[in-house]
PDB file of C-alpha atoms and ligand atoms in Angstrom:
ATOM      1  CA  UNK A 928      95.797 165.292  34.932  1.00 79.00           C
ATOM      2  CA  UNK A 929      98.528 162.600  34.347  1.00 86.00           C
ATOM      3  CA  UNK A 930      97.957 159.421  36.570  1.00 87.00           C
ATOM      4  CA  UNK A 931     101.169 157.264  36.569  1.00 93.00           C
ATOM      5  CA  UNK A 932     100.072 153.290  35.478  1.00 94.00           C
ATOM      6  CA  UNK A 933     100.940 152.006  38.936  1.00 95.00           C
ATOM      7  CA  UNK A 934      98.711 154.754  40.572  1.00 94.00           C
ATOM      8  CA  UNK A 935      95.775 153.739  38.372  1.00 95.00           C
ATOM      9  CA  UNK A 936      96.325 150.208  39.221  1.00 96.00           C
ATOM     10  CA  UNK A 937      96.175 150.824  42.873  1.00 96.00           C
ATOM     11  CA  UNK A 938      93.093 153.091  42.342  1.00 96.00           C
ATOM     12  CA  UNK A 939      91.376 150.403  40.614  1.00 97.00           C
ATOM     13  CA  UNK A 940      92.452 147.902  43.129  1.00 97.00           C
ATOM     14  CA  UNK A 941      91.487 149.945  46.089  1.00 97.00           C
ATOM     15  CA  UNK A 942      88.102 150.937  44.843  1.00 97.00           C
ATOM     16  CA  UNK A 943      87.469 147.524  43.458  1.00 98.00           C
ATOM     17  CA  UNK A 944      87.948 145.968  46.837  1.00 98.00           C
ATOM     18  CA  UNK A 945      85.772 148.305  48.569  1.00 98.00           C
ATOM     19  CA  UNK A 946      82.884 147.524  46.170  1.00 98.00           C
ATOM     20  CA  UNK A 947      83.658 143.906  46.444  1.00 98.00           C
ATOM     21  CA  UNK A 948      83.617 143.982  50.403  1.00 97.00           C
ATOM     22  CA  UNK A 949      80.284 146.119  50.198  1.00 97.00           C
ATOM     23  CA  UNK A 950      78.729 143.455  47.753  1.00 97.00           C
ATOM     24  CA  UNK A 951      79.843 140.675  50.278  1.00 95.00           C
ATOM     25  CA  UNK A 952      78.230 142.609  53.382  1.00 92.00           C
ATOM     26  CA  UNK A 953      75.135 143.220  51.397  1.00 93.00           C
ATOM     27  CA  UNK A 954      74.765 139.856  50.455  1.00 92.00           C
ATOM     28  CA  UNK A 955      75.113 138.562  54.033  1.00 86.00           C
ATOM     29  CA  UNK A 956      72.725 141.312  55.329  1.00 84.00           C
ATOM     30  CA  UNK A 957      70.161 141.250  52.754  1.00 86.00           C
ATOM     31  CA  UNK A 958      70.175 137.886  51.110  1.00 86.00           C
ATOM     32  CA  UNK A 959      71.343 135.582  53.813  1.00 78.00           C
ATOM     33  CA  UNK A 960      69.487 137.590  56.553  1.00 72.00           C
ATOM     34  CA  UNK A 961      72.619 137.457  58.943  1.00 67.00           C
ATOM     35  CA  UNK A 962      71.954 139.033  62.125  1.00 61.00           C
ATOM     36  CA  UNK A 963      73.953 139.733  65.294  1.00 60.00           C
ATOM     37  CA  UNK A 964      73.623 136.731  67.898  1.00 57.00           C
ATOM     38  CA  UNK A 965      69.733 136.531  67.358  1.00 53.00           C
ATOM     39  CA  UNK A 966      69.654 133.293  65.335  1.00 61.00           C
ATOM     40  CA  UNK A 967      66.840 135.159  63.651  1.00 71.00           C
ATOM     41  CA  UNK A 968      64.515 134.418  66.568  1.00 85.00           C
ATOM     42  CA  UNK A 969      61.838 137.113  66.492  1.00 87.00           C
ATOM     43  CA  UNK A 970      59.348 138.675  69.110  1.00 90.00           C
ATOM     44  CA  UNK A 971      56.772 141.105  69.352  1.00 90.00           C
ATOM     45  CA  UNK A 972      58.466 143.933  71.535  1.00 86.00           C
ATOM     46  CA  UNK A 973      54.910 145.029  72.302  1.00 88.00           C
ATOM     47  CA  UNK A 974      53.689 141.685  73.882  1.00 90.00           C
ATOM     48  CA  UNK A 975      57.135 139.794  74.911  1.00 88.00           C
ATOM     49  CA  UNK A 976      55.055 137.842  77.568  1.00 89.00           C
ATOM     50  CA  UNK A 977      53.511 135.979  74.439  1.00 89.00           C
ATOM     51  CA  UNK A 978      56.767 134.196  74.618  1.00 89.00           C
ATOM     52  CA  UNK A 979      56.959 131.976  77.631  1.00 89.00           C
ATOM     53  CA  UNK A 980      60.790 132.974  78.313  1.00 90.00           C
ATOM     54  CA  UNK A 981      59.782 136.223  79.068  1.00 93.00           C
ATOM     55  CA  UNK A 982      56.862 135.954  81.218  1.00 91.00           C
ATOM     56  CA  UNK A 983      57.587 137.440  84.742  1.00 88.00           C
ATOM     57  CA  UNK A 984      58.005 134.157  86.645  1.00 89.00           C
ATOM     58  CA  UNK A 985      60.542 133.037  84.171  1.00 91.00           C
ATOM     59  CA  UNK A 986      62.755 136.081  84.274  1.00 93.00           C
ATOM     60  CA  UNK A 987      66.251 135.673  85.612  1.00 93.00           C
ATOM     61  CA  UNK A 988      68.326 132.751  86.668  1.00 94.00           C
ATOM     62  CA  UNK A 989      66.929 129.095  86.168  1.00 93.00           C
ATOM     63  CA  UNK A 990      68.547 125.940  86.445  1.00 94.00           C
ATOM     64  CA  UNK A 991      67.633 123.414  83.701  1.00 93.00           C
ATOM     65  CA  UNK A 992      70.062 120.653  84.478  1.00 91.00           C
ATOM     66  CA  UNK A 993      73.184 119.913  86.840  1.00 91.00           C
ATOM     67  CA  UNK A 994      75.447 122.223  85.180  1.00 92.00           C
ATOM     68  CA  UNK A 995      73.082 124.094  82.802  1.00 95.00           C
ATOM     69  CA  UNK A 996      71.235 127.359  83.444  1.00 96.00           C
ATOM     70  CA  UNK A 997      69.219 129.734  81.563  1.00 96.00           C
ATOM     71  CA  UNK A 998      69.265 133.669  82.145  1.00 96.00           C
ATOM     72  CA  UNK A 999      66.208 135.154  80.638  1.00 95.00           C
ATOM     73  CA  UNK A1000      66.505 139.069  80.694  1.00 95.00           C
ATOM     74  CA  UNK A1001      64.132 141.771  79.494  1.00 95.00           C
ATOM     75  CA  UNK A1002      66.011 145.247  78.870  1.00 94.00           C
ATOM     76  CA  UNK A1003      64.461 148.517  78.901  1.00 93.00           C
ATOM     77  CA  UNK A1004      65.439 152.023  79.383  1.00 91.00           C
ATOM     78  CA  UNK A1005      67.167 151.915  82.057  1.00 93.00           C
ATOM     79  CA  UNK A1006      67.061 148.570  83.609  1.00 93.00           C
ATOM     80  CA  UNK A1007      67.647 144.851  83.095  1.00 95.00           C
ATOM     81  CA  UNK A1008      64.895 142.857  84.456  1.00 94.00           C
ATOM     82  CA  UNK A1009      66.050 139.698  86.104  1.00 94.00           C
ATOM     83  CA  UNK A1010      62.906 138.922  88.082  1.00 92.00           C
ATOM     84  CA  UNK A1011      62.212 139.435  91.645  1.00 90.00           C
ATOM     85  CA  UNK A1012      63.190 137.508  94.651  1.00 88.00           C
ATOM     86  CA  UNK A1013      60.986 136.181  97.470  1.00 87.00           C
ATOM     87  CA  UNK A1014      60.318 139.284  99.096  1.00 89.00           C
ATOM     88  CA  UNK A1015      59.430 140.820  95.612  1.00 87.00           C
ATOM     89  CA  UNK A1016      62.758 142.777  95.397  1.00 91.00           C
ATOM     90  CA  UNK A1017      64.179 143.236  91.718  1.00 92.00           C
ATOM     91  CA  UNK A1018      67.139 141.082  91.284  1.00 93.00           C
ATOM     92  CA  UNK A1019      70.424 142.760  90.293  1.00 93.00           C
ATOM     93  CA  UNK A1020      72.601 140.329  91.213  1.00 95.00           C
ATOM     94  CA  UNK A1021      73.053 136.609  89.951  1.00 94.00           C
ATOM     95  CA  UNK A1022      75.344 133.778  91.142  1.00 95.00           C
ATOM     96  CA  UNK A1023      76.254 131.068  88.929  1.00 95.00           C
ATOM     97  CA  UNK A1024      78.660 128.066  89.677  1.00 95.00           C
ATOM     98  CA  UNK A1025      81.851 127.970  87.893  1.00 94.00           C
ATOM     99  CA  UNK A1026      81.959 125.666  84.916  1.00 93.00           C
ATOM    100  CA  UNK A1027      78.413 125.992  84.269  1.00 93.00           C
ATOM    101  CA  UNK A1028      76.976 126.435  80.779  1.00 95.00           C
ATOM    102  CA  UNK A1029      74.630 129.396  80.701  1.00 95.00           C
ATOM    103  CA  UNK A1030      72.133 130.258  77.977  1.00 94.00           C
ATOM    104  CA  UNK A1031      71.504 134.310  78.163  1.00 95.00           C
ATOM    105  CA  UNK A1032      68.320 135.196  76.313  1.00 94.00           C
ATOM    106  CA  UNK A1033      67.705 138.864  76.075  1.00 94.00           C
ATOM    107  CA  UNK A1034      64.847 140.942  74.730  1.00 94.00           C
ATOM    108  CA  UNK A1035      64.122 144.765  74.555  1.00 94.00           C
ATOM    109  CA  UNK A1036      60.857 146.536  75.124  1.00 94.00           C
ATOM    110  CA  UNK A1037      61.968 149.732  73.606  1.00 93.00           C
ATOM    111  CA  UNK A1038      65.191 150.836  72.206  1.00 94.00           C
ATOM    112  CA  UNK A1039      68.439 149.094  71.196  1.00 94.00           C
ATOM    113  CA  UNK A1040      70.465 148.037  74.209  1.00 95.00           C
ATOM    114  CA  UNK A1041      73.529 146.304  74.940  1.00 95.00           C
ATOM    115  CA  UNK A1042      74.213 143.368  77.029  1.00 95.00           C
ATOM    116  CA  UNK A1043      77.887 142.909  78.014  1.00 95.00           C
ATOM    117  CA  UNK A1044      79.324 140.685  80.776  1.00 94.00           C
ATOM    118  CA  UNK A1045      82.407 142.625  81.096  1.00 93.00           C
ATOM    119  CA  UNK A1046      85.400 140.503  81.257  1.00 90.00           C
ATOM    120  CA  UNK A1047      83.644 137.592  79.542  1.00 89.00           C
ATOM    121  CA  UNK A1048      82.697 136.694  75.962  1.00 84.00           C
ATOM    122  CA  UNK A1049      78.980 137.734  76.470  1.00 90.00           C
ATOM    123  CA  UNK A1050      78.357 140.493  74.433  1.00 90.00           C
ATOM    124  CA  UNK A1051      75.358 141.179  72.403  1.00 91.00           C
ATOM    125  CA  UNK A1052      73.243 143.875  70.885  1.00 91.00           C
ATOM    126  CA  UNK A1053      69.654 143.691  71.836  1.00 92.00           C
ATOM    127  CA  UNK A1054      67.331 144.802  69.236  1.00 91.00           C
ATOM    128  CA  UNK A1055      63.508 145.357  69.379  1.00 92.00           C
ATOM    129  CA  UNK A1056      61.825 142.576  67.708  1.00 91.00           C
ATOM    130  CA  UNK A1057      64.713 140.155  68.134  1.00 90.00           C
ATOM    131  CA  UNK A1058      65.806 137.617  70.852  1.00 91.00           C
ATOM    132  CA  UNK A1059      69.404 137.805  71.296  1.00 90.00           C
ATOM    133  CA  UNK A1060      70.811 134.495  72.637  1.00 90.00           C
ATOM    134  CA  UNK A1061      74.116 133.326  73.289  1.00 90.00           C
ATOM    135  CA  UNK A1062      75.423 130.297  75.193  1.00 90.00           C
ATOM    136  CA  UNK A1063      78.545 130.199  77.038  1.00 91.00           C
ATOM    137  CA  UNK A1064      80.622 128.225  79.590  1.00 92.00           C
ATOM    138  CA  UNK A1065      81.527 130.355  82.574  1.00 92.00           C
ATOM    139  CA  UNK A1066      85.064 129.005  83.864  1.00 92.00           C
ATOM    140  CA  UNK A1067      86.483 132.076  85.718  1.00 93.00           C
ATOM    141  CA  UNK A1068      85.465 132.941  89.226  1.00 94.00           C
ATOM    142  CA  UNK A1069      84.603 136.350  89.979  1.00 95.00           C
ATOM    143  CA  UNK A1070      82.376 139.103  90.081  1.00 96.00           C
ATOM    144  CA  UNK A1071      81.545 140.533  86.523  1.00 96.00           C
ATOM    145  CA  UNK A1072      79.494 143.664  85.753  1.00 96.00           C
ATOM    146  CA  UNK A1073      76.622 143.443  83.242  1.00 96.00           C
ATOM    147  CA  UNK A1074      76.552 146.731  81.619  1.00 96.00           C
ATOM    148  CA  UNK A1075      74.682 148.151  78.669  1.00 96.00           C
ATOM    149  CA  UNK A1076      77.303 149.103  76.044  1.00 93.00           C
ATOM    150  CA  UNK A1077      74.660 150.754  73.482  1.00 94.00           C
ATOM    151  CA  UNK A1078      73.890 154.436  74.354  1.00 94.00           C
ATOM    152  CA  UNK A1079      70.111 154.204  75.003  1.00 94.00           C
ATOM    153  CA  UNK A1080      69.266 157.599  76.811  1.00 93.00           C
ATOM    154  CA  UNK A1081      69.931 159.479  79.734  1.00 94.00           C
ATOM    155  CA  UNK A1082      69.757 156.793  82.148  1.00 94.00           C
ATOM    156  CA  UNK A1083      72.220 154.755  80.225  1.00 95.00           C
ATOM    157  CA  UNK A1084      74.723 154.672  82.914  1.00 93.00           C
ATOM    158  CA  UNK A1085      72.395 153.294  85.657  1.00 92.00           C
ATOM    159  CA  UNK A1086      71.882 150.336  83.538  1.00 94.00           C
ATOM    160  CA  UNK A1087      73.843 147.529  84.949  1.00 94.00           C
ATOM    161  CA  UNK A1088      73.770 144.222  87.261  1.00 95.00           C
ATOM    162  CA  UNK A1089      76.240 141.842  88.351  1.00 96.00           C
ATOM    163  CA  UNK A1090      76.923 138.334  87.449  1.00 95.00           C
ATOM    164  CA  UNK A1091      79.243 136.347  90.088  1.00 96.00           C
ATOM    165  CA  UNK A1092      80.817 133.210  89.121  1.00 95.00           C
ATOM    166  CA  UNK A1093      81.250 131.002  92.290  1.00 95.00           C
ATOM    167  CA  UNK A1094      83.268 128.027  93.088  1.00 90.00           C
ATOM    168  CA  UNK A1095      81.013 125.283  93.284  1.00 71.00           C
ATOM    169  CA  UNK A1096      83.157 123.015  95.832  1.00 61.00           C
ATOM    170  CA  UNK A1097      80.488 122.660  98.252  1.00 54.00           C
ATOM    171  CA  UNK A1098      78.517 120.552  95.808  1.00 50.00           C
ATOM    172  CA  UNK A1099      75.156 121.843  95.135  1.00 51.00           C
ATOM    173  CA  UNK A1100      74.786 125.403  96.517  1.00 48.00           C
ATOM    174  CA  UNK A1101      71.690 127.168  95.577  1.00 51.00           C
ATOM    175  CA  UNK A1102      72.525 129.413  92.631  1.00 48.00           C
ATOM    176  CA  UNK A1103      69.250 131.284  91.952  1.00 48.00           C
ATOM    177  CA  UNK A1104      68.664 134.210  94.154  1.00 45.00           C
TER     178      UNK A1104
HETATM  179 CU1   CU B1897      72.205 151.853  77.465  1.00 65.11          CU
END
């Protein structure tokens, strides 16, 4: 088979860049330990309550300062645990005043789940053994659906909650419910 000189050059260039990119990817993943969103924070998925943030009473929305909130979530097939309200019912809707800085911290107790607040920049993969965390400023009012975007099993489509960003003109509305 005869290969034209330019064709050879292109083949070498093409396969060379493929190898180069794979090396860069491998270097990042295995040597630098690059990991999506988790900042390398680990947790025992069998015993998440060993971490204070994921004890039952600390789940869901917590105000930590004037315009700062933390949302701790335990994902499992097929639910996002956002804690319970006063009546003991599971929380599936949280309200956050517009302009707040929110730190989302999410763990899973079983398989890989997604954590996507559709329409915002919040989009994380939640892997067993890792704490996925992301801090965002929520500047757009509206109701956003929190969905699992990693297929996790037969009940995957039932895995959602809502995050509502509300205008905070009244001053100090209660945000956690
Ligand atoms: Cu899912």
